Short mmCIF file of C-alpha atoms and ligand atoms in Angstrom, two decimals:
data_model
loop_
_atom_site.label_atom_id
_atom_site.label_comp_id
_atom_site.label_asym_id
_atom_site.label_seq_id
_atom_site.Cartn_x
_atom_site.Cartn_y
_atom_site.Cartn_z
CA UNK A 17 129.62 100.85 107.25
CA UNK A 18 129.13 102.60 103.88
CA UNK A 19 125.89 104.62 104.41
CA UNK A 20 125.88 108.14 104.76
CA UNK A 21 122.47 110.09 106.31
CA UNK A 22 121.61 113.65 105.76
CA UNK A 23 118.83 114.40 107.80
CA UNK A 24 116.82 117.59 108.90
CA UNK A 25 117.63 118.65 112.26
CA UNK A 26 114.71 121.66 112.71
CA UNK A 27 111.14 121.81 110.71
CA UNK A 28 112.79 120.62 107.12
CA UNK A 29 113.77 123.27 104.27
CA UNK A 30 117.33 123.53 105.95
CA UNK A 31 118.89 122.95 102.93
CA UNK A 32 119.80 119.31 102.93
CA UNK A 33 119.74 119.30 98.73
CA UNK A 34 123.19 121.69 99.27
CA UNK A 35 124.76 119.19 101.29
CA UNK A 36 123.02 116.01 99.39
CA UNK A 37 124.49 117.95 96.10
CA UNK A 38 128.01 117.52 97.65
CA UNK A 39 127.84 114.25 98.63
CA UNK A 40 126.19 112.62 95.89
CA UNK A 41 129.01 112.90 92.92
CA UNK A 42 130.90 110.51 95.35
CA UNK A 43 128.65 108.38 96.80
CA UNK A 44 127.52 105.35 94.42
CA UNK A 45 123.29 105.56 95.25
CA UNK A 46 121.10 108.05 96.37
CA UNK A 47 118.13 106.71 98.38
CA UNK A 48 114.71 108.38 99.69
CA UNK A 49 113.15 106.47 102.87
CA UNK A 50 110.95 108.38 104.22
CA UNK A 51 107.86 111.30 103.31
CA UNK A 52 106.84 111.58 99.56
CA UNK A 53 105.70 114.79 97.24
CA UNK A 54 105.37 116.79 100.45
CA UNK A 55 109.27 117.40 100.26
CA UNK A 56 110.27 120.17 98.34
CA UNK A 57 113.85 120.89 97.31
CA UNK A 58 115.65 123.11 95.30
CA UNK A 59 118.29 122.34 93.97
CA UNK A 60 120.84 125.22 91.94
CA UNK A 61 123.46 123.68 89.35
CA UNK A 62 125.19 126.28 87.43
CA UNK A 63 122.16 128.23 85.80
CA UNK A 64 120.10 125.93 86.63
CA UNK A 65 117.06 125.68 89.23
CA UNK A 66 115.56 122.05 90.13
CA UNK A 67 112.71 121.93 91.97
CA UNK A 68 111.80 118.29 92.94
CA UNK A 69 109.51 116.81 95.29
CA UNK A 70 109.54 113.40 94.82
CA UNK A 71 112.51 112.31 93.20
CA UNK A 72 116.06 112.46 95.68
CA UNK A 73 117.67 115.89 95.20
CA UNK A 74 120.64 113.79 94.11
CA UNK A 75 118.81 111.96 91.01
CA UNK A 76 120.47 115.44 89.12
CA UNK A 77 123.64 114.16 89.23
CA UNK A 78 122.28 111.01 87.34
CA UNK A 79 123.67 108.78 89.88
CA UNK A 80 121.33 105.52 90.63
CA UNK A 81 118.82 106.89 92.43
CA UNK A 82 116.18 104.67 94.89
CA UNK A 83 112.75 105.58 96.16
CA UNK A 84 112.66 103.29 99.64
CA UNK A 85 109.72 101.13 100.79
CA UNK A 86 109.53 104.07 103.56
CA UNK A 87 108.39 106.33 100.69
CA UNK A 88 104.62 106.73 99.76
CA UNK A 89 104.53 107.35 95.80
CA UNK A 90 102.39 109.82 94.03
CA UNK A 91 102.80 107.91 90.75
CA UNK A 92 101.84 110.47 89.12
CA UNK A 93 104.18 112.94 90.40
CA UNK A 94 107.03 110.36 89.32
CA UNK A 95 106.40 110.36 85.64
CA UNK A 96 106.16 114.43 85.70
CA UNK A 97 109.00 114.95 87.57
CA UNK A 98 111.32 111.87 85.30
CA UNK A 99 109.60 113.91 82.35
CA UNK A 100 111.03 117.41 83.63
CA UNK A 101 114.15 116.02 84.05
CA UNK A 102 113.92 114.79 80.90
CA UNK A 103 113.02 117.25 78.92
CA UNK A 104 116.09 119.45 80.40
CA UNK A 105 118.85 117.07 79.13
CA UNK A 106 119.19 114.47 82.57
CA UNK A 107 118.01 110.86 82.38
CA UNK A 108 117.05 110.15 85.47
CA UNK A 109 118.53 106.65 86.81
CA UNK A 110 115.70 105.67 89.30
CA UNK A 111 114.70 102.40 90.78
CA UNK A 112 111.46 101.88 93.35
CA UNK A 113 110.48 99.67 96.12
CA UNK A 114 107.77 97.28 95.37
CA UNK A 115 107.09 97.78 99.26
CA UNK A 116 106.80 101.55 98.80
CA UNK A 117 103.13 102.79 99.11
CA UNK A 118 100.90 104.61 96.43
CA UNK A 119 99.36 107.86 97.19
CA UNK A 120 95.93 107.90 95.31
CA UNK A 121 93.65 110.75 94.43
CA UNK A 122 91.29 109.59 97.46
CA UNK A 123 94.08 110.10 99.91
CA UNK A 124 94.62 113.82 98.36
CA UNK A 125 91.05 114.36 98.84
CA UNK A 126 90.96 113.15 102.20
CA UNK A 127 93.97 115.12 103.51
CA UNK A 128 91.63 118.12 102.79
CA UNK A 129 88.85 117.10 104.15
CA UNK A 130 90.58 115.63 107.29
CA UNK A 131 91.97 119.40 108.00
CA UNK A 132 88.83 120.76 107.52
CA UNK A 133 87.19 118.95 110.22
CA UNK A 134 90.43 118.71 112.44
CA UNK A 135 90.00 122.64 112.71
CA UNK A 136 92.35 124.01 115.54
CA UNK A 137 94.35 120.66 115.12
CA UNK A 138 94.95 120.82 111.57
CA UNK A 139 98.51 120.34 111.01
CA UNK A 140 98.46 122.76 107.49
CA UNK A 141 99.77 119.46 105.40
CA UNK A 142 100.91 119.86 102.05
CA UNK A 143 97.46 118.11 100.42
CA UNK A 144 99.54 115.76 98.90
CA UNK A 145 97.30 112.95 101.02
CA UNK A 146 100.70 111.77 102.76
CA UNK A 147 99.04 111.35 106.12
CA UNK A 148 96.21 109.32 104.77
CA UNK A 149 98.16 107.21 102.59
CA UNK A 150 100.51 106.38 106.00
CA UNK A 151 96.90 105.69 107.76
CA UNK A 152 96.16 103.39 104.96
CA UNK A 153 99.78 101.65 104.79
CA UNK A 154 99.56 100.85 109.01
CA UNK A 155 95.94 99.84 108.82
CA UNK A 156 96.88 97.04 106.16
CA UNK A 157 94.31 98.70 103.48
CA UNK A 158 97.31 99.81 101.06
CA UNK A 159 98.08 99.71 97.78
CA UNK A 160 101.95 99.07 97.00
CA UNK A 161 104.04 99.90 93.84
CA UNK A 162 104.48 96.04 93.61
CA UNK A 163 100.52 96.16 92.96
CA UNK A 164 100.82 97.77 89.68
CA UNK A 165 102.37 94.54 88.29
CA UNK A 166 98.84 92.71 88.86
CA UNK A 167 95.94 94.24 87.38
CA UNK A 168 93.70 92.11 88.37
CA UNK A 169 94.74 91.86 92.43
CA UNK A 170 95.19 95.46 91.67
CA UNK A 171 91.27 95.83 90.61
CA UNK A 172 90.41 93.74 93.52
CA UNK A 173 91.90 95.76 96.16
CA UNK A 174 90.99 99.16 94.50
CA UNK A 175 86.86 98.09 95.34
CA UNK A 176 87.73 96.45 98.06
CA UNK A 177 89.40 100.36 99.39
CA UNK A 178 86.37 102.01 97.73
CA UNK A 179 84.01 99.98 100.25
CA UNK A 180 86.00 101.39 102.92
CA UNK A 181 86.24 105.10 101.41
CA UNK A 182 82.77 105.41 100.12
CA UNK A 183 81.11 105.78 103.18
CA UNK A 184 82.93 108.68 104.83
CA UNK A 185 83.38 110.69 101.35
CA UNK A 186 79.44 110.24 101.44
CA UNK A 187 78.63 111.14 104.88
CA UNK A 188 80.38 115.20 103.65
CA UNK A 189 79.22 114.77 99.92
CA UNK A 190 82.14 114.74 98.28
CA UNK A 191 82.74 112.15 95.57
CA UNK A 192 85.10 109.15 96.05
CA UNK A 193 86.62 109.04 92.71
CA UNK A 194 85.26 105.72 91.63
CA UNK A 195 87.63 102.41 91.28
CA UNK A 196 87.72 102.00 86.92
CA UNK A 197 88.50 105.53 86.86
CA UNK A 198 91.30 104.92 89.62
CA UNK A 199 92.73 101.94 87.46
CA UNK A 200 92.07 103.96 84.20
CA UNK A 201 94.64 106.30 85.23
CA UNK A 202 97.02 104.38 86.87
CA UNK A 203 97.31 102.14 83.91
CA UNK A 204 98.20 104.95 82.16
CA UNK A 205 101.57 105.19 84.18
CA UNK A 206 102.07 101.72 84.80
CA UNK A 207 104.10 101.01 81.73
CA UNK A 208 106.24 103.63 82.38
CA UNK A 209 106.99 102.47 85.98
CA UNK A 210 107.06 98.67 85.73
CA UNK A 211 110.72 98.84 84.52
CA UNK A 212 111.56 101.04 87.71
CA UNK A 213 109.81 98.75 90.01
CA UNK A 214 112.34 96.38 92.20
CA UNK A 215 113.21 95.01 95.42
CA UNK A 216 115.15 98.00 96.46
CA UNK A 217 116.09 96.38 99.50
CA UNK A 218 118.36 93.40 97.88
CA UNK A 219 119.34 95.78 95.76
CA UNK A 220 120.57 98.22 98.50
CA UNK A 221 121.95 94.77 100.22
CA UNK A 222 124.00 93.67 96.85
CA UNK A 223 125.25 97.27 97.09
CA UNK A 224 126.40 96.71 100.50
CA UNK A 225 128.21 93.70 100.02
CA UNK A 226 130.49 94.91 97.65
CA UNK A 227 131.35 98.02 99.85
CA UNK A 228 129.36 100.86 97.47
CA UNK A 229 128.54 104.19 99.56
CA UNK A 230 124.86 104.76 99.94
CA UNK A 231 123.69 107.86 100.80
CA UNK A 232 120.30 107.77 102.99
CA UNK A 233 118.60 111.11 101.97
CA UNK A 234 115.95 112.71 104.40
CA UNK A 235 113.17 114.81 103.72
CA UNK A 236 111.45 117.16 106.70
CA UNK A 237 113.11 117.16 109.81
CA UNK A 238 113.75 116.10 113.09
CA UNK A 239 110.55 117.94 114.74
CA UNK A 240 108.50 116.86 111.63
CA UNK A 241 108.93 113.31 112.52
CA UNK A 242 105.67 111.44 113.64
CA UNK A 243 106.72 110.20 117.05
CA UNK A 244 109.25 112.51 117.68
CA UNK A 245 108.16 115.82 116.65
CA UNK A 246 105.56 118.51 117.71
CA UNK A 247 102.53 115.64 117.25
CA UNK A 248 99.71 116.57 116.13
CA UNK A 249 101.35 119.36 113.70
CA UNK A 250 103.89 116.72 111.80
CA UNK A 251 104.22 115.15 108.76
CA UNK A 252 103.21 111.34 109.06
CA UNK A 253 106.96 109.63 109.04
CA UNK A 254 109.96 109.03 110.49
CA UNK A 255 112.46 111.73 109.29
CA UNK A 256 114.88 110.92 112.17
CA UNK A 257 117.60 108.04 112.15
CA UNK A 258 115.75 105.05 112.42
CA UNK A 259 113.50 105.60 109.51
CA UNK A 260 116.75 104.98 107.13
CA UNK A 261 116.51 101.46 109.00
CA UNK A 262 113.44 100.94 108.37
CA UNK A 263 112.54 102.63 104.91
CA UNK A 264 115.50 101.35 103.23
CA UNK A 265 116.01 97.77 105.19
CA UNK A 266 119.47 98.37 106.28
CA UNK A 267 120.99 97.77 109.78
CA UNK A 268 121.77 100.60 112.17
CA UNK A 269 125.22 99.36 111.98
CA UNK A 270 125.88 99.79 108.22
CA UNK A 271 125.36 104.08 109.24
CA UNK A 272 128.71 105.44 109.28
CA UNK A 273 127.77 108.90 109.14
CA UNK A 274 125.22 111.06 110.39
CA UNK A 275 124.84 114.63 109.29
CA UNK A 276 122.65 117.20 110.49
CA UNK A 277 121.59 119.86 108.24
CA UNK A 278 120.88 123.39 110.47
CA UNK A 279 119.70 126.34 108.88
CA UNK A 280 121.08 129.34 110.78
CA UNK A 281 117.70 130.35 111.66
CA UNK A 282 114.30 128.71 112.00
CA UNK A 283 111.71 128.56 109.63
CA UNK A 284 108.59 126.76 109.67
CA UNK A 285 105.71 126.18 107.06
CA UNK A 286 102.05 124.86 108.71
CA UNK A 287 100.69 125.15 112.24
CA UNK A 288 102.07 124.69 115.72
CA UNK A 289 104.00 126.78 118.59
CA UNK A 290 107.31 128.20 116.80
CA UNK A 291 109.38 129.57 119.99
CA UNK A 292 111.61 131.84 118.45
CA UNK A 293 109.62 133.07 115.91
CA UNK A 294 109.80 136.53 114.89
CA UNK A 295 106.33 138.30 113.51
CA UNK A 296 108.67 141.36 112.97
CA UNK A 297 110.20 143.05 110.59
CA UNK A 298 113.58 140.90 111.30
CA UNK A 299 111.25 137.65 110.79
CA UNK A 300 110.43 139.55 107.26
CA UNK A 301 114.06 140.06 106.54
CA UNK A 302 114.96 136.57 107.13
CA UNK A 303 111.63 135.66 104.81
CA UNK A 304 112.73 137.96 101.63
CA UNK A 305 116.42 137.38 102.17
CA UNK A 306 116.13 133.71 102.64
CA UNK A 307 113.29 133.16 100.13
CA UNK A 308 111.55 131.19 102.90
CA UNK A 309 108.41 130.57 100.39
CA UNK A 310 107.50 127.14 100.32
CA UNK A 311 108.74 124.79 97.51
CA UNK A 312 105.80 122.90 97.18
CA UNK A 313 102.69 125.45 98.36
CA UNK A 314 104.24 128.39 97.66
CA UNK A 315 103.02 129.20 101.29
CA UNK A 316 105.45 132.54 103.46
CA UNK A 317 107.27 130.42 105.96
CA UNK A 318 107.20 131.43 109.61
CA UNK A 319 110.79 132.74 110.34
CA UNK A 320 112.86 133.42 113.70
CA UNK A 321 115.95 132.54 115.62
CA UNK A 322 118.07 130.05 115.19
CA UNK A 323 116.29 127.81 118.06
CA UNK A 324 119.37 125.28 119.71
CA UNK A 325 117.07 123.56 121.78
CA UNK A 326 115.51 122.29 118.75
CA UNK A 327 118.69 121.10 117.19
CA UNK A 328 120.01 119.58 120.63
CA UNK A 329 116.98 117.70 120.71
CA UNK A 330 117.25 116.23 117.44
CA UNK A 331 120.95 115.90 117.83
CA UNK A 332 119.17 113.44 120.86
CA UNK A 333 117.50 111.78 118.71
CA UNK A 334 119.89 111.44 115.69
CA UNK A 335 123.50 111.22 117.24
CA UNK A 336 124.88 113.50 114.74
CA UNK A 337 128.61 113.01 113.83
CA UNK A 338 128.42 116.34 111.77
CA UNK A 339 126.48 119.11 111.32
CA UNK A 340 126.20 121.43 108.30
CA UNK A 341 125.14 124.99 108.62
CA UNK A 342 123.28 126.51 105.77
CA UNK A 343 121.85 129.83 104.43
CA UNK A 344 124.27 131.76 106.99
CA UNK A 345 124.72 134.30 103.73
CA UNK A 346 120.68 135.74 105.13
CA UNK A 347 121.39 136.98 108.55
CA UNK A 348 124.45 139.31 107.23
CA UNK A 349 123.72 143.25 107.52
CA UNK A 350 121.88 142.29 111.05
CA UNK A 351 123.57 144.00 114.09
CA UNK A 352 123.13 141.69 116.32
CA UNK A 353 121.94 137.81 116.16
CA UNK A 354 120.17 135.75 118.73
CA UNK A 355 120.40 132.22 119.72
CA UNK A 356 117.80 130.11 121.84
CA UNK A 357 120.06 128.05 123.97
CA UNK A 358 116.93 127.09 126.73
CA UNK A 359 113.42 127.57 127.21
CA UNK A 360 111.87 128.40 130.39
CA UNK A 361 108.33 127.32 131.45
CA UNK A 362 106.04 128.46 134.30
CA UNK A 363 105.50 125.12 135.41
CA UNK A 364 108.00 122.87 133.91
CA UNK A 365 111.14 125.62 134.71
CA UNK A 366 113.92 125.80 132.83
CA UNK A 367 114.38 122.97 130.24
CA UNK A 368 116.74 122.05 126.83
CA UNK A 369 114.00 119.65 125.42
CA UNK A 370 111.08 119.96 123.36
CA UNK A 371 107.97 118.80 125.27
CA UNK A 372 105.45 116.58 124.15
CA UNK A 373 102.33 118.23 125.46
CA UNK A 374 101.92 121.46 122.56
CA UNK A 375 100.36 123.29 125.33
CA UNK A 376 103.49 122.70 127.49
CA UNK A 377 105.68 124.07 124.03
CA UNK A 378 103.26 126.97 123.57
CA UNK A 379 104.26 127.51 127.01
CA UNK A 380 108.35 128.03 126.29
CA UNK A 381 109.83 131.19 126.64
CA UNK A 382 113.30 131.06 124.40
CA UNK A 383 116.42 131.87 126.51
CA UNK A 384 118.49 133.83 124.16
CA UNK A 385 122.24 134.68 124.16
CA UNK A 386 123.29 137.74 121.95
CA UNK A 387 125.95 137.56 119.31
CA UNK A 388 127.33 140.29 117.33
CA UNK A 389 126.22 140.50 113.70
CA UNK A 390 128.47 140.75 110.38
CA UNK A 391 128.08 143.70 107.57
CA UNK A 392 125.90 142.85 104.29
CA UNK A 393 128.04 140.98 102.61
CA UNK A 394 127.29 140.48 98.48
CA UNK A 395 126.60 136.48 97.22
CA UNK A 396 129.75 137.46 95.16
CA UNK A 397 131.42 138.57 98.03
CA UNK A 398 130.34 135.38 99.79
CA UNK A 399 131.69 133.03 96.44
CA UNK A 400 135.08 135.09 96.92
CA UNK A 401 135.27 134.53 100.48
CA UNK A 402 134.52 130.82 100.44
CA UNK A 403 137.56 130.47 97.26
CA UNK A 404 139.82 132.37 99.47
CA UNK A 405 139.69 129.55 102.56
CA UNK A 406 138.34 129.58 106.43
CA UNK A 407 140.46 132.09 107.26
CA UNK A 408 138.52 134.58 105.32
CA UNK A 409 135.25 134.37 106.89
CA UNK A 410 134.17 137.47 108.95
CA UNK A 411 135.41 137.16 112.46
CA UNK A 412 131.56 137.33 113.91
CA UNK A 413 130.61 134.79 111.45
CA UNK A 414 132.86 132.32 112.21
CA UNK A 415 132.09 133.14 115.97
CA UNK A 416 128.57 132.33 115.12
CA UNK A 417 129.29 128.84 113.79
CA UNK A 418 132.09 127.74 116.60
CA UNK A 419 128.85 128.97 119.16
CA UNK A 420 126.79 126.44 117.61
CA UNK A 421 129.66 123.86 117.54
CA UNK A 422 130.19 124.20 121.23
CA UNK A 423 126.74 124.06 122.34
CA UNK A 424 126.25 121.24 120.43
CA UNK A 425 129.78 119.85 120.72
CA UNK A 426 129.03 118.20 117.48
CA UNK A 427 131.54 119.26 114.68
CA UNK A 428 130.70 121.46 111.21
CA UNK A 429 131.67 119.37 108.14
CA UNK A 430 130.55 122.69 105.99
CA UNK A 431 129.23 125.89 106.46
CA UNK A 432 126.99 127.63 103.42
CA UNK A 433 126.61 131.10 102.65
CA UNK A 434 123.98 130.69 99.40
CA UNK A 435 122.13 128.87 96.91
CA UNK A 436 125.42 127.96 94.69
CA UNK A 437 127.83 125.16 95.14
CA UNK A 438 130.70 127.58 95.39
CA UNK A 439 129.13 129.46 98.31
CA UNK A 440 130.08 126.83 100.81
CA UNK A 441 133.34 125.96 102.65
CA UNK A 442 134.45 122.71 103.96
CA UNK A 443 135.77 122.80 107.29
CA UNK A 444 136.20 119.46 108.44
CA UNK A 445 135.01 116.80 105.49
CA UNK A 446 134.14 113.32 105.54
CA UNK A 447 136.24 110.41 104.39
CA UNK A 448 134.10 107.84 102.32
CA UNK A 449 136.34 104.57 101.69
P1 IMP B 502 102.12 116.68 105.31
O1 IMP B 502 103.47 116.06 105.35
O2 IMP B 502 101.73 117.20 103.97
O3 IMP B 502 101.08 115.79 105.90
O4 IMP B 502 102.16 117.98 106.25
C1 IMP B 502 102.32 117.89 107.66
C2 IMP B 502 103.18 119.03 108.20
O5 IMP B 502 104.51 118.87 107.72
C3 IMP B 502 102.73 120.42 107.75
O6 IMP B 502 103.00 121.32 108.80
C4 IMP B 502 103.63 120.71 106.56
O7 IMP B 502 103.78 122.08 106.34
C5 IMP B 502 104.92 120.05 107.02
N1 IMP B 502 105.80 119.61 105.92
C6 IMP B 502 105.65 118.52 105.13
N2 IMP B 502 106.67 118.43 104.26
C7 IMP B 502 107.48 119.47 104.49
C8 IMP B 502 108.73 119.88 103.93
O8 IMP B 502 109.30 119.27 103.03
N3 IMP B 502 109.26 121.01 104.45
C9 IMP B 502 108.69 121.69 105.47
N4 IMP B 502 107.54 121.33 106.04
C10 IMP B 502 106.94 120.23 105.56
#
């Protein structure tokens, strides 16, 4: 069973590239099978800042990298971000699924419109026309990658979408970008993709057989997730466990592990009820200390308390064998920390799940518990402590983490305390043979 799945467990940006980072020098592929240029992560090597969208956080260790048929493609995107890479000394190793979907600049154009006219239900997407591309893939109107190796069934079904587009981009006058010009530009990055373009899932399959480790990288999270999360305000895929299934073509029962990245607070980026959000000067701590700015809009992410009943209901969801905590470094100098362990609800009493109705979530009142904060403590400080071993992490700190292990009963494979790979510690790692 030689896959490995990092997954979000809250509203995504928990810091799965720190984890992914770790994993990936021993792991033989790094796959994407879910979301596309809506994902933003950063990921910190040495001096060193990468901020990707597209590509798997792991492609930087120049590991064999694969974009799943789950994935919708912003072709464009591809070739700048393989160029970026590029240009700063790594040759990305990348391979694509001819299932995989192709965002186009109509489906950009139409994510804007659509939240314009949703209003009060707009979900504050990304723009990067992920949910219309989705629309397109389940309503059998898509284009794939695999259509970029015929141009002329290519041409075909660009009018044919153009008959279907036309209309509607009419109706608010905004101009469908017309098919040549469509094909124009794509054929521009064709060349440079047709090499990349394969059937990712016998490739992932060969892989299999001869016992390689594949590690299933997830973008969003758990309450992001299309039929899982806080519908209508979620991204348009499956970011919990059975989208690796499905946007990679691998069994359930070739998952060995399941990690759950959990940031040790909440933040979120776009609309929707937030329980445990803090419009306080604590939220703006956790926003400046925690750079909670988003990766791809740049946008001030909502920040709070670390909610549990999120994470417990993803952990529902996921069945996570491990857990990693991230960015615990932010909530140092705080006196005191709280923790959502329940929510309580005037009709629905006191519950540990998320509801589907968002007027029933709107409706949660958090249940906190109090813990006792830890002093500031310096990202040098942090780097020193996490060299030195467990034993040297503040006692309040470490009582923080063991709370979240026991109300989750789910164990902590590594706890980080910043942006750099030797601000972590490993407390109980994962054996991948
Ligand atoms: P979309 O995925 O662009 O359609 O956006 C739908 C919702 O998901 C919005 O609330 C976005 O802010 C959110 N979202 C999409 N990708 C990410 C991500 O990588 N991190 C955090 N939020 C995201």
């Amino acid at each position: 069973m030689p896959i490995v799945a990092v997954l979000g467990s809250q509203w995504g940006d928990e810091g799965k590239g720190r984890v992914v980072d770790y994993l990936a020098k021993r792991v033989d592929i790094i796959a994407r099978f879910q979301g596309g240029d809506n994902a933003g992560h950063t990921v910190v090597v040495g001096n060193q800042t990468f901020k990707l969208h597209l590509l798997p956080s792991g492609v930087v260790t120049g590991k064999l990298s694969v974009i799943g048929n789950g994935v919708v493609v912003n072709p464009f995107t591809l070739v700048e971000e393989m160029d970026a890479l590029e240009a700063r000394g790594i040759k990305p190793n990348i391979v694509v699924s001819d299932r995989a979907h192709i965002i186009l600049p109509y489906h950009r154009i139409l994510d804007g419109l659509q939240e314009r006219i949703k209003g009060k239900f707009a979900a504050g997407t990304t723009r990067k026309g992920i949910g219309p591309t989705y629309a397109d893939k389940m309503a059998r109107i898509g284009i794939r990658i695999g259509d970029l190796k015929d141009l002329t069934g290519l041409k075909e079904k660009i009018e044919l979408i153009y008959k279907y587009k036309q209309p509607l981009f009419e109706k608010y006058n905004i101009e469908c970008p017309k098919p040549e010009k469509v094909l124009e530009d794509l054929r521009k990055v064709r060349e440079r993709l047709l090499p990349l373009i394969t059937d990712t899932t016998v490739l992932l399959h060969e892989a299999l057989a001869e016992g390689k480790w594949i590690l299933a990288e997830g973008a969003q999270g758990a309450h992001l997730d299309i039929d899982h999360g806080v519908y209508p305000y979620t991204t348009s895929s499956n970011a919990t466990i059975g989208g690796v299934c499905t946007g990679l073509g691998v069994p359930a029962s070739e998952i060995r592990y399941v990690i759950g990245v959990v940031k040790a607070y909440i933040s979120r980026v776009g609309a929707g009820p937030v329980p445990t959000e803090l419009t306080n000067e604590i939220g703006d701590y956790l926003r400046e200390r925690g750079r909670e700015y988003g990766t791809t809009t740049g946008r001030p992410r909502r920040c709070g308390w670390l909610d549990l009943v999120l994470v417990k209901h993803s952990h529902r969801l996921n069945g996570f064998t491990h857990i990693v905590l991230t960015k615990i470094d932010v909530l140092s100098g705080l006196k005191e920390i709280k923790v959502a362990v329940k929510y309580k609800h005037s009709e629905l009493g006191e519950i540990d799940y998320v509801p589907a109705s968002m007027k029933d979530f709107a409706g949660c009142e958090p249940v906190y518990e109090t813990l006792p904060g830890w002093d500031d403590i310096s990202p040098e400080e942090w780097a020193n402590i996490c060299k030195q071993g467990v034993d040297r992490i503040p006692e309040n700190t470490m009582k923080y983490i063991k709370f979240i292990e026991g109300y989750l009963n789910v164990p902590v494979m590594m706890a980080s305390f910043g942006p750099e790979r030797e601000q972590g510690i490993l407390l109980q790692d994962i054996e991948l043979n």
